[in-house]
Coordinates of C-alpha atoms and ligand atoms in Angstrom, one line a residue:
M23 CA 6.7 22.9 6.1
T24 CA 3.7 20.7 4.7
K25 CA 0.5 21.6 7.0
I26 CA -1.2 18.7 7.8
A27 CA -5.2 18.7 7.2
A28 CA -7.4 16.6 8.7
V29 CA -11.2 16.0 6.5
V30 CA -13.6 16.8 8.2
M31 CA -16.9 15.2 7.1
A32 CA -20.3 15.9 9.3
S33 CA -23.8 16.8 8.5
R34 CA -24.2 18.7 11.5
S35 CA -22.0 21.9 12.3
S36 CA -21.9 20.6 15.8
E37 CA -20.5 17.4 15.1
M38 CA -18.1 18.7 12.9
E39 CA -16.7 20.9 15.5
K40 CA -16.8 18.2 17.5
Q41 CA -14.6 16.0 15.2
A42 CA -12.1 19.0 14.4
R43 CA -11.6 19.9 17.7
A44 CA -10.5 16.1 18.2
A45 CA -8.3 15.5 15.3
L46 CA -6.5 19.3 16.0
K47 CA -5.8 18.1 19.6
R48 CA -5.0 14.7 17.6
G49 CA -2.1 16.4 16.3
A50 CA -3.3 17.6 12.6
D51 CA -1.9 21.4 12.0
L52 CA -5.4 22.1 10.1
V53 CA -8.7 20.5 9.9
E54 CA -10.3 21.0 6.3
L55 CA -14.0 21.8 7.0
R56 CA -16.1 20.3 4.4
L57 CA -19.3 22.1 4.6
D58 CA -20.9 20.4 1.8
H59 CA -21.3 18.1 3.9
V60 CA -23.3 19.9 6.6
D61 CA -27.3 19.9 6.5
D62 CA -27.8 22.8 9.1
L63 CA -25.4 25.3 7.0
T64 CA -26.9 28.7 8.4
P65 CA -25.3 32.1 8.9
G66 CA -24.9 31.3 12.6
S67 CA -23.6 28.3 11.8
I68 CA -20.7 29.4 9.4
K69 CA -20.3 32.3 11.7
H70 CA -20.1 30.0 14.9
L71 CA -17.1 27.2 12.7
A72 CA -15.1 30.0 12.2
H73 CA -14.9 31.5 15.8
A74 CA -15.3 27.6 17.4
V75 CA -11.8 26.0 14.9
G76 CA -11.5 28.7 12.1
Q77 CA -8.3 29.9 12.4
R78 CA -7.0 26.4 11.8
A79 CA -8.9 25.2 9.0
I80 CA -9.5 24.7 5.4
A81 CA -13.6 25.9 4.6
T82 CA -14.6 24.1 1.6
L83 CA -18.0 23.7 -0.1
R84 CA -17.2 21.1 -3.1
S85 CA -19.5 21.5 -5.3
G86 CA -21.3 18.3 -6.6
E87 CA -19.8 18.5 -10.1
Q88 CA -16.3 18.2 -8.5
G89 CA -17.3 15.4 -5.9
G90 CA -18.9 17.0 -2.9
A91 CA -21.9 16.0 -1.4
K92 CA -24.5 18.1 -2.8
R93 CA -25.2 20.3 -5.8
L94 CA -26.1 23.8 -4.9
P95 CA -28.0 26.2 -6.8
D96 CA -25.6 29.3 -8.0
E97 CA -26.9 32.2 -5.8
R98 CA -26.7 29.7 -2.3
R99 CA -23.4 28.8 -3.6
A100 CA -22.6 32.5 -4.0
D101 CA -24.0 33.2 -1.0
I102 CA -22.3 30.8 1.2
L103 CA -18.6 31.5 -0.2
G104 CA -19.0 35.1 0.6
R105 CA -20.3 34.5 4.3
V106 CA -17.6 31.9 5.1
C107 CA -14.7 34.5 3.2
R108 CA -15.8 37.1 5.8
A109 CA -16.4 34.2 8.5
G110 CA -12.5 34.1 9.2
F111 CA -11.3 31.0 8.4
L112 CA -7.3 30.4 7.7
Y113 CA -7.7 29.3 4.3
V114 CA -11.0 29.3 1.7
D115 CA -11.1 26.6 -1.1
V116 CA -13.1 28.0 -4.3
E117 CA -13.1 25.9 -7.8
L118 CA -11.9 27.3 -10.7
Q119 CA -14.5 26.1 -12.7
T120 CA -17.3 26.1 -10.6
D121 CA -16.5 29.7 -9.2
T122 CA -14.9 31.8 -12.2
A123 CA -17.3 34.5 -11.8
L124 CA -16.7 35.0 -8.2
I125 CA -13.3 33.9 -7.5
E126 CA -11.8 38.0 -7.9
E127 CA -14.4 39.3 -5.1
L128 CA -13.6 36.2 -2.7
H129 CA -10.1 37.0 -3.3
R130 CA -10.3 40.3 -2.3
E131 CA -12.7 39.6 0.3
V132 CA -10.2 36.9 2.4
S133 CA -7.1 39.4 1.6
K134 CA -8.8 42.4 4.0
H135 CA -8.9 39.1 6.5
Y136 CA -5.1 38.0 6.1
Q137 CA -6.7 35.1 4.9
D138 CA -5.5 32.7 1.9
L139 CA -8.1 31.8 -1.0
I140 CA -6.9 28.0 -2.3
V141 CA -8.1 27.9 -6.0
S142 CA -8.9 24.2 -6.9
Y143 CA -9.5 21.9 -9.7
H144 CA -10.5 18.3 -9.5
F145 CA -10.2 16.0 -12.6
Q146 CA -12.7 13.2 -12.5
E147 CA -10.9 11.3 -15.4
P148 CA -7.3 10.6 -16.3
V149 CA -5.7 13.3 -17.4
E150 CA -1.9 13.9 -19.0
V151 CA 0.1 15.3 -16.4
S152 CA 0.7 18.7 -18.7
D153 CA -3.2 19.1 -18.7
A154 CA -2.5 19.3 -14.7
A155 CA 0.1 21.6 -15.0
D156 CA -1.9 24.0 -16.8
A157 CA -4.6 23.5 -14.6
L158 CA -2.5 24.0 -11.7
E159 CA -1.0 27.2 -13.4
A160 CA -4.3 28.8 -13.8
C161 CA -5.6 28.2 -9.8
M162 CA -2.6 30.0 -9.0
A163 CA -2.7 33.0 -11.3
V164 CA -5.8 34.0 -9.2
G165 CA -5.3 32.5 -6.1
D166 CA -3.0 32.2 -2.9
V167 CA -2.6 28.4 -3.3
G168 CA -2.7 26.4 -6.7
K169 CA -4.7 22.9 -6.0
A170 CA -5.0 20.4 -8.7
A171 CA -6.2 16.4 -7.8
L172 CA -6.3 14.0 -11.0
P173 CA -6.8 10.2 -11.2
I174 CA -3.7 8.5 -11.8
V175 CA -3.9 5.1 -13.3
D176 CA -0.6 3.9 -13.5
I177 CA 3.8 4.3 -12.1
E178 CA 4.7 6.0 -15.1
A179 CA 2.1 9.0 -14.4
A180 CA 3.2 9.0 -11.2
M181 CA 6.1 9.7 -11.8
S182 CA 5.7 12.7 -14.2
L183 CA 3.6 14.0 -11.8
V184 CA 6.5 13.6 -8.9
E185 CA 9.1 15.4 -11.5
F186 CA 6.8 18.0 -12.3
S187 CA 5.8 18.6 -8.5
R188 CA 10.0 18.6 -7.9
N189 CA 10.0 21.4 -10.0
Q190 CA 7.2 23.2 -8.0
A191 CA 9.1 22.9 -4.8
L192 CA 12.0 24.3 -6.5
Q193 CA 10.0 27.4 -7.9
S194 CA 8.9 27.6 -4.2
K195 CA 5.3 27.9 -5.3
R196 CA 2.8 27.3 -3.2
Y197 CA 0.2 24.1 -4.0
V198 CA -0.6 21.1 -3.6
L199 CA -0.7 18.4 -6.3
I200 CA -2.2 15.0 -5.6
G201 CA -2.5 11.8 -8.1
M202 CA -5.7 9.8 -7.0
G203 CA -6.1 5.9 -7.1
D204 CA -3.8 3.6 -5.7
P205 CA -1.0 4.5 -8.1
G206 CA -0.8 8.0 -7.0
I207 CA -0.1 7.0 -3.3
V208 CA 3.4 7.9 -3.9
T209 CA 2.9 11.6 -4.4
R210 CA 0.7 12.0 -1.1
A211 CA 4.0 9.7 0.4
L212 CA 6.3 12.5 -0.9
A213 CA 4.4 15.6 0.2
E214 CA 6.6 17.2 2.6
D215 CA 9.8 16.3 0.1
L216 CA 7.6 18.0 -3.2
G217 CA 7.2 21.0 -1.0
Q218 CA 3.0 20.6 -0.9
E219 CA 1.4 23.6 1.3
I220 CA -1.0 20.7 2.6
E221 CA -1.6 17.3 2.6
Y222 CA -5.3 16.2 3.5
A223 CA -5.2 13.0 5.5
H224 CA -9.1 11.4 7.1
V225 CA -10.0 10.9 10.2
G226 CA -13.1 9.0 9.4
R227 CA -13.9 7.7 5.8
P228 CA -11.7 8.7 3.1
S229 CA -12.8 11.3 0.9
A230 CA -10.6 10.9 -1.8
A231 CA -9.1 7.4 -3.3
G232 CA -5.3 6.7 -1.9
Q233 CA -5.8 9.3 1.0
F234 CA -3.5 8.5 4.5
A235 CA -4.8 8.5 7.7
L236 CA -4.4 10.9 10.1
E237 CA -1.8 8.9 11.7
T238 CA 0.1 7.7 9.4
A239 CA 0.4 11.7 7.7
L240 CA 1.5 12.6 11.6
R241 CA 4.2 9.6 11.3
L242 CA 5.8 11.3 8.3
K243 CA 5.8 14.6 9.2
K244 CA 8.7 16.3 8.8
K245 CA 10.8 13.4 8.0
T246 CA 12.2 11.9 4.6
P247 CA 9.6 9.3 4.0
I248 CA 11.1 5.7 3.9
V249 CA 8.8 4.4 0.9
L250 CA 8.2 0.0 0.5
G251 CA 5.5 -1.1 -1.2
L252 CA 4.7 -4.5 -2.7
V253 CA 5.3 -4.5 -6.9
G254 CA 3.1 -7.0 -8.9
H255 CA 0.3 -6.8 -11.7
P256 CA -2.1 -7.5 -11.5
L257 CA -1.9 -7.3 -7.4
G258 CA -3.8 -9.1 -5.7
H259 CA -5.4 -9.1 -2.3
S260 CA -2.6 -9.0 0.0
I261 CA -1.8 -8.8 4.0
S262 CA 1.6 -7.3 3.4
P263 CA 0.5 -3.5 3.7
Q264 CA -1.2 -4.5 7.0
I265 CA 1.4 -6.7 8.7
H266 CA 4.0 -3.6 7.7
E267 CA 2.1 -0.5 7.9
A268 CA 1.3 -2.2 12.2
A269 CA 5.5 -2.7 12.3
F270 CA 6.1 0.8 11.4
A271 CA 3.9 2.3 13.7
A272 CA 5.2 0.5 16.3
L273 CA 8.3 1.6 16.0
R274 CA 7.5 5.3 14.7
L275 CA 9.1 4.9 11.7
P276 CA 8.5 7.6 9.0
A277 CA 7.7 4.7 6.2
L278 CA 4.9 3.5 4.0
Y279 CA 4.0 0.6 2.3
L280 CA 2.4 1.1 -0.7
P281 CA 0.9 -0.7 -3.6
F282 CA 2.8 -0.7 -6.7
D283 CA 1.2 -2.2 -9.9
V284 CA 3.8 -2.5 -12.8
E285 CA 3.4 -3.7 -15.9
P286 CA 6.6 -6.2 -17.3
R287 CA 8.1 -3.0 -19.2
S288 CA 7.7 -0.7 -16.6
L289 CA 10.1 -2.5 -14.2
G290 CA 13.3 -1.2 -15.0
S291 CA 11.7 2.7 -15.3
L292 CA 11.0 1.8 -11.2
L293 CA 14.1 0.9 -10.7
D294 CA 15.6 3.7 -12.2
A295 CA 13.6 6.1 -10.0
H296 CA 14.2 4.5 -6.6
E297 CA 16.0 7.5 -5.6
R298 CA 13.8 10.3 -7.3
L299 CA 11.0 8.1 -5.5
R300 CA 12.7 8.0 -2.6
L301 CA 11.9 4.3 -2.3
R302 CA 13.9 2.3 0.1
G303 CA 12.7 -1.2 -1.3
F304 CA 9.9 -3.6 -1.9
N305 CA 9.0 -6.9 -2.1
V306 CA 8.3 -8.7 -5.5
T307 CA 5.4 -10.8 -6.6
I308 CA 3.5 -12.7 -9.7
P309 CA 4.3 -12.1 -12.2
H310 CA 8.0 -10.3 -11.6
K311 CA 10.0 -12.7 -9.5
E312 CA 12.3 -13.9 -12.3
A313 CA 12.8 -10.4 -14.4
I314 CA 13.6 -8.6 -11.2
A315 CA 16.2 -11.2 -10.8
E316 CA 17.8 -10.0 -14.3
L317 CA 17.3 -6.7 -13.3
V318 CA 19.1 -5.9 -9.9
D319 CA 22.8 -5.3 -9.1
E320 CA 23.3 -8.0 -6.8
L321 CA 21.6 -10.8 -5.8
D322 CA 22.0 -12.8 -2.1
G323 CA 23.1 -16.6 -2.5
D324 CA 18.9 -17.7 -2.2
S325 CA 17.7 -15.4 -4.7
E326 CA 20.9 -16.4 -6.8
A327 CA 20.3 -20.1 -6.5
L328 CA 16.6 -19.7 -7.3
G329 CA 17.2 -16.8 -10.5
A330 CA 14.0 -15.5 -8.3
V331 CA 13.5 -12.7 -6.2
N332 CA 11.2 -11.1 -3.6
T333 CA 12.6 -8.3 -2.0
V334 CA 14.6 -5.8 -3.3
V335 CA 17.0 -3.3 -1.0
M336 CA 17.8 -0.2 -3.0
S337 CA 20.2 2.2 -1.2
E338 CA 22.8 4.8 -2.7
G339 CA 21.8 3.8 -6.1
W340 CA 22.4 0.0 -5.7
T341 CA 19.8 -2.3 -5.9
R342 CA 19.9 -6.4 -3.9
G343 CA 18.0 -8.8 -4.5
H344 CA 17.0 -11.4 -2.2
N345 CA 14.4 -14.2 -1.5
T346 CA 12.8 -13.7 2.0
D347 CA 10.4 -16.8 0.8
V348 CA 13.3 -19.0 1.7
H349 CA 14.2 -17.9 4.8
G350 CA 10.4 -18.1 6.2
F351 CA 10.0 -21.8 5.0
R352 CA 13.4 -22.5 7.0
M353 CA 12.2 -20.6 10.0
A354 CA 8.8 -22.2 9.5
L355 CA 10.2 -25.5 9.8
R356 CA 12.5 -24.8 12.7
S357 CA 10.0 -23.1 14.8
Q358 CA 8.4 -26.7 14.5
G359 CA 11.7 -28.7 15.3
L360 CA 10.9 -30.2 12.0
R361 CA 14.5 -31.8 10.8
L362 CA 14.4 -33.3 7.6
G363 CA 17.9 -34.5 7.0
D364 CA 17.0 -38.0 5.0
R365 CA 13.9 -37.9 5.1
D366 CA 10.8 -37.7 2.3
A367 CA 9.7 -34.4 1.8
L368 CA 6.8 -34.6 -1.1
V369 CA 5.9 -31.2 -2.4
I370 CA 2.9 -29.6 -4.5
G371 CA 3.3 -27.0 -7.1
A372 CA 5.9 -26.4 -9.3
G373 CA 5.9 -22.0 -8.9
G374 CA 7.8 -19.6 -7.5
G375 CA 6.8 -21.1 -3.5
A376 CA 7.5 -24.3 -4.8
K377 CA 10.8 -23.9 -5.7
A378 CA 11.7 -22.2 -2.4
V379 CA 10.2 -25.0 -0.6
V380 CA 12.1 -27.8 -3.0
H381 CA 15.8 -25.7 -2.4
V382 CA 15.1 -25.5 1.5
L383 CA 14.6 -29.2 1.8
L384 CA 17.6 -29.8 -0.4
R385 CA 19.9 -27.8 2.1
E386 CA 18.3 -29.8 4.6
G387 CA 19.4 -33.3 2.8
A388 CA 15.7 -34.2 2.4
R389 CA 15.0 -36.6 -0.7
V390 CA 12.4 -34.5 -2.7
R391 CA 9.5 -35.3 -5.1
V392 CA 7.3 -33.0 -6.6
A393 CA 4.2 -33.7 -8.2
N394 CA 2.4 -30.6 -10.0
R395 CA -0.6 -29.9 -12.4
T396 CA 0.8 -29.5 -15.6
P397 CA 3.9 -31.8 -15.2
S398 CA 5.9 -30.2 -17.4
R399 CA 6.2 -27.4 -15.4
A400 CA 7.3 -30.1 -12.3
Q401 CA 9.5 -31.4 -14.7
A402 CA 11.5 -28.0 -15.3
L403 CA 11.6 -27.0 -11.4
A404 CA 13.9 -30.4 -11.0
E405 CA 16.0 -29.6 -14.0
T406 CA 17.0 -26.3 -12.0
F407 CA 18.6 -28.6 -9.4
E408 CA 21.9 -29.8 -9.2
E409 CA 20.5 -32.3 -6.5
T410 CA 18.2 -35.2 -7.6
V411 CA 14.7 -34.3 -7.6
E412 CA 11.7 -36.7 -8.6
V413 CA 9.1 -36.4 -10.7
V414 CA 5.9 -37.8 -9.8
E415 CA 2.4 -37.9 -11.6
M416 CA -0.5 -36.9 -9.7
A417 CA -2.5 -39.9 -10.9
D418 CA 0.1 -41.7 -9.2
L419 CA 0.4 -40.3 -6.1
P420 CA -2.0 -42.4 -4.1
K421 CA 0.4 -45.3 -4.7
R422 CA 3.6 -43.3 -3.9
A423 CA 2.3 -41.1 -1.2
A424 CA 4.3 -42.1 2.6
C425 CA 6.1 -39.3 3.1
D426 CA 7.9 -37.4 6.4
L427 CA 6.7 -33.7 5.2
L428 CA 3.5 -33.3 2.8
V429 CA 3.9 -29.5 1.4
N430 CA 1.0 -28.0 -0.6
A431 CA 2.8 -25.1 -2.9
T432 CA -0.2 -24.2 -4.8
P433 CA -3.3 -21.9 -4.5
A434 CA -5.8 -24.9 -4.2
G435 CA -7.8 -24.1 -0.8
M436 CA -6.9 -20.5 -0.8
K437 CA -9.7 -17.8 -0.5
G438 CA -11.2 -16.7 -3.8
V439 CA -9.3 -19.7 -5.9
S440 CA -10.7 -22.8 -4.8
D441 CA -12.0 -24.6 -1.9
A442 CA -10.6 -28.2 -3.1
L443 CA -7.7 -30.2 -1.9
P444 CA -4.3 -30.0 -3.2
V445 CA -4.1 -33.6 -2.9
P446 CA -6.8 -36.8 -2.5
E447 CA -7.5 -37.2 1.3
G448 CA -6.0 -40.7 1.2
V449 CA -2.5 -38.9 -0.2
V450 CA -2.6 -36.4 3.2
A451 CA -3.2 -39.4 5.7
Q452 CA -0.2 -41.0 4.5
A453 CA 1.9 -37.6 5.3
K454 CA 4.0 -37.6 9.2
Y455 CA 3.2 -33.9 8.8
V456 CA 1.5 -31.4 6.1
F457 CA 2.5 -28.0 6.0
D458 CA 0.4 -25.7 3.5
L459 CA 1.5 -22.1 2.2
V460 CA -1.7 -21.0 2.0
Y461 CA -2.4 -18.8 4.7
N462 CA -5.7 -17.6 3.9
P463 CA -8.5 -18.9 5.3
P464 CA -5.7 -19.9 8.3
E465 CA -7.5 -23.4 8.2
T466 CA -7.9 -24.8 4.9
P467 CA -9.4 -27.6 3.3
L468 CA -6.3 -29.1 3.4
L469 CA -5.0 -28.5 7.0
R470 CA -8.8 -30.0 7.8
A471 CA -8.2 -33.3 6.2
A472 CA -5.0 -33.2 7.8
K473 CA -6.4 -32.7 11.1
H474 CA -9.4 -35.3 10.4
A475 CA -6.9 -37.9 9.7
R476 CA -4.5 -37.1 12.7
V477 CA -1.6 -35.8 11.5
P478 CA 0.2 -32.6 12.6
R479 CA 0.5 -29.9 10.8
M480 CA 1.3 -26.1 9.8
G481 CA -0.3 -23.4 8.0
G482 CA 1.6 -20.6 5.9
L483 CA 1.2 -17.8 8.1
E484 CA 3.9 -18.3 10.2
M485 CA 6.1 -18.3 7.1
L486 CA 4.6 -15.2 5.5
L487 CA 5.7 -14.0 8.8
H488 CA 9.2 -14.4 8.8
Q489 CA 9.7 -13.4 5.0
A490 CA 8.2 -10.3 6.0
A491 CA 9.9 -9.9 9.2
K492 CA 13.4 -11.2 7.5
S493 CA 12.6 -8.0 4.4
F494 CA 11.3 -5.5 7.5
E495 CA 15.0 -6.1 8.9
L496 CA 16.5 -6.0 5.4
W497 CA 15.2 -2.8 5.0
T498 CA 14.9 -0.8 8.4
G499 CA 18.2 -2.6 10.0
K500 CA 15.9 -2.7 12.9
A501 CA 14.4 -5.4 14.9
P502 CA 11.1 -6.8 13.6
P503 CA 8.4 -6.6 15.7
I504 CA 6.9 -9.8 15.2
Q505 CA 4.1 -10.1 17.5
V506 CA 2.7 -6.6 16.5
M507 CA 3.0 -8.0 12.8
E508 CA 1.5 -11.1 14.1
K509 CA -1.2 -9.2 15.7
A510 CA -2.1 -7.7 12.3
A511 CA -1.7 -10.2 10.2
R512 CA -4.3 -12.7 12.2
E513 CA -6.8 -9.5 12.5
A514 CA -6.6 -8.6 8.5
L515 CA -7.0 -12.4 7.6
A516 CA -10.3 -12.3 10.8
Ligands
NAP628 P1 2.9 -19.4 -8.8 O1 4.0 -19.2 -8.9 O2 1.7 -19.1 -9.4 O3 2.7 -21.3 -8.9 C1 1.4 -21.9 -8.7 C2 1.6 -23.4 -8.6 O4 0.4 -23.7 -8.3 C3 1.9 -23.9 -10.0 O5 2.4 -25.1 -9.9 C4 0.6 -24.1 -10.3 O6 -0.2 -25.4 -11.5 C5 -0.6 -24.5 -9.5 N1 -2.3 -24.5 -9.1 C6 -2.5 -22.9 -9.8 N2 -3.7 -23.6 -9.6 C7 -4.0 -24.3 -8.8 C8 -4.8 -25.6 -8.7 N3 -6.4 -24.5 -9.0 N4 -5.3 -26.4 -8.2 C9 -3.9 -27.2 -8.4 N5 -3.0 -26.2 -8.4 C10 -2.9 -25.3 -9.0 O7 2.8 -19.6 -7.4 P2 3.5 -19.1 -5.7 O8 3.6 -17.7 -5.4 O9 4.1 -20.4 -6.1 O10 2.5 -20.0 -4.7 C11 1.6 -20.8 -4.8 C12 0.8 -21.0 -3.0 O11 1.4 -20.4 -2.1 C13 -0.2 -19.4 -3.4 O12 -1.5 -20.1 -2.6 C14 0.9 -18.5 -2.1 O13 0.1 -18.0 -1.4 C15 1.5 -19.4 -1.2 N6 2.6 -18.8 -0.9 C16 2.4 -18.5 0.4 C17 3.6 -18.2 0.7 C18 3.7 -18.0 2.2 O14 4.9 -17.1 2.9 N7 2.8 -18.4 3.4 C19 5.1 -17.7 0.3 C20 5.1 -18.3 -1.2 C21 3.7 -18.8 -1.8 P3 0.3 -25.1 -13.2 O15 2.2 -25.4 -13.3 O16 -0.3 -26.4 -13.6 O17 -0.2 -23.6 -13.6

């Protein structure tokens, strides 16, 4: 069984003891005491820490060269490690490269006290998985537990690391193998599944990129993880992780929502590897929404009609594509009691969001006009529907603006993109209702203009929440805790 170690970094030994006791009380199996952070590290404070929490602690003096807080002279490091090994900590972590000459002696010392020596190796730059495997083998050869950590740059490397780890587990090796950074998070998510000796979690700031918070690690403990996430390339900023993590925590599900930055060429490999990665599904964003529709085994009605998928559900080797943007927009309209049958709608934009919006509006019986910065894309969008969709030039909008519903489906007004209006103010004033798909910031320039013109309006958050709730339900089969999800979304936006 994998032990969860809360990493404690404090500059005073008394504070370290306090934080360690608190983490153990919260449910951590172990604490990793990062002694390299302690300024008052004396023979007395080492003994005191060992006496206070040593039986449930890993004592680690990470060297400056391997990402530690301080660079110590060799004799000082040897002296501290010798004392630590005699003091009575359950595990002592030493470094294969830094402590080469000391390891044999330190191993003898810890063995006398029935403790274990973790011999670790931290790559600062990405390396081939075979190099990490060699380093791990070398660590295991001289210690009780081998540990290697390496930066992982893409999903392929993460998958190779998972494969290699499964082999270690099959051989009952005592090991820890960590893929650092976003693409490597899956190796942490599967720690128990891969038979790793220890999973490191943070209680304050993370000590390494991709580390889980203690609460998240505890939620996954002794359970087969439900791995979910967001697949795109490059992955822009999204608040979906916060929304879903809050829902998992509220329902105590052993689920995780991870970032999967996947290049187009790797989409197929990700789908093929879903069982090995314990992937239950994922959301899809730019640029994969159309490509994934070609790769899944089955499409639901909406995603088939649009040829675009934003949610994939995976079960027993079968993959199914859905489009929960359609559901999100439909539910958002309903929540406002907006009935669009026989009404005029004007949609700005011709991307994936606009397509989902037009699809819903046509199903509701609306007459739909579309305008886009690049007119040919608006034309192409119109041609994908059997019903009539009229294309309007942006320049002609002021003359053709009167409508019951104006929808912005462009990123104009989105934080970090632009603070421009997607249409002139005069166009906004001619609408009877304004719907902005943009949800960040909550009050966009378009919503402000609508407020100014006294036009009823709605931002994109409600749609986002409904689409997230639908994805959650499809993946977990459980009723989504929508209020919890909304609170998390508002906090993330604030
Ligand atoms: P997309 O597929 O990339 O399409 C973007 C569309 O916006 C294209 O028609 C593009 O025009 C146009 N555009 C891009 N930048 C523009 C700018 N600065 N000014 C005017 N037009 C611009 O994106 P999408 O997935 O449809 O998303 C569009 C927006 O809707 C994003 O802000 C997204 O966050 C939001 N959205 C929200 C939800 C929700 O749940 N609330 C769901 C989906 C999308 P060209 O054709 O000329 O490039």
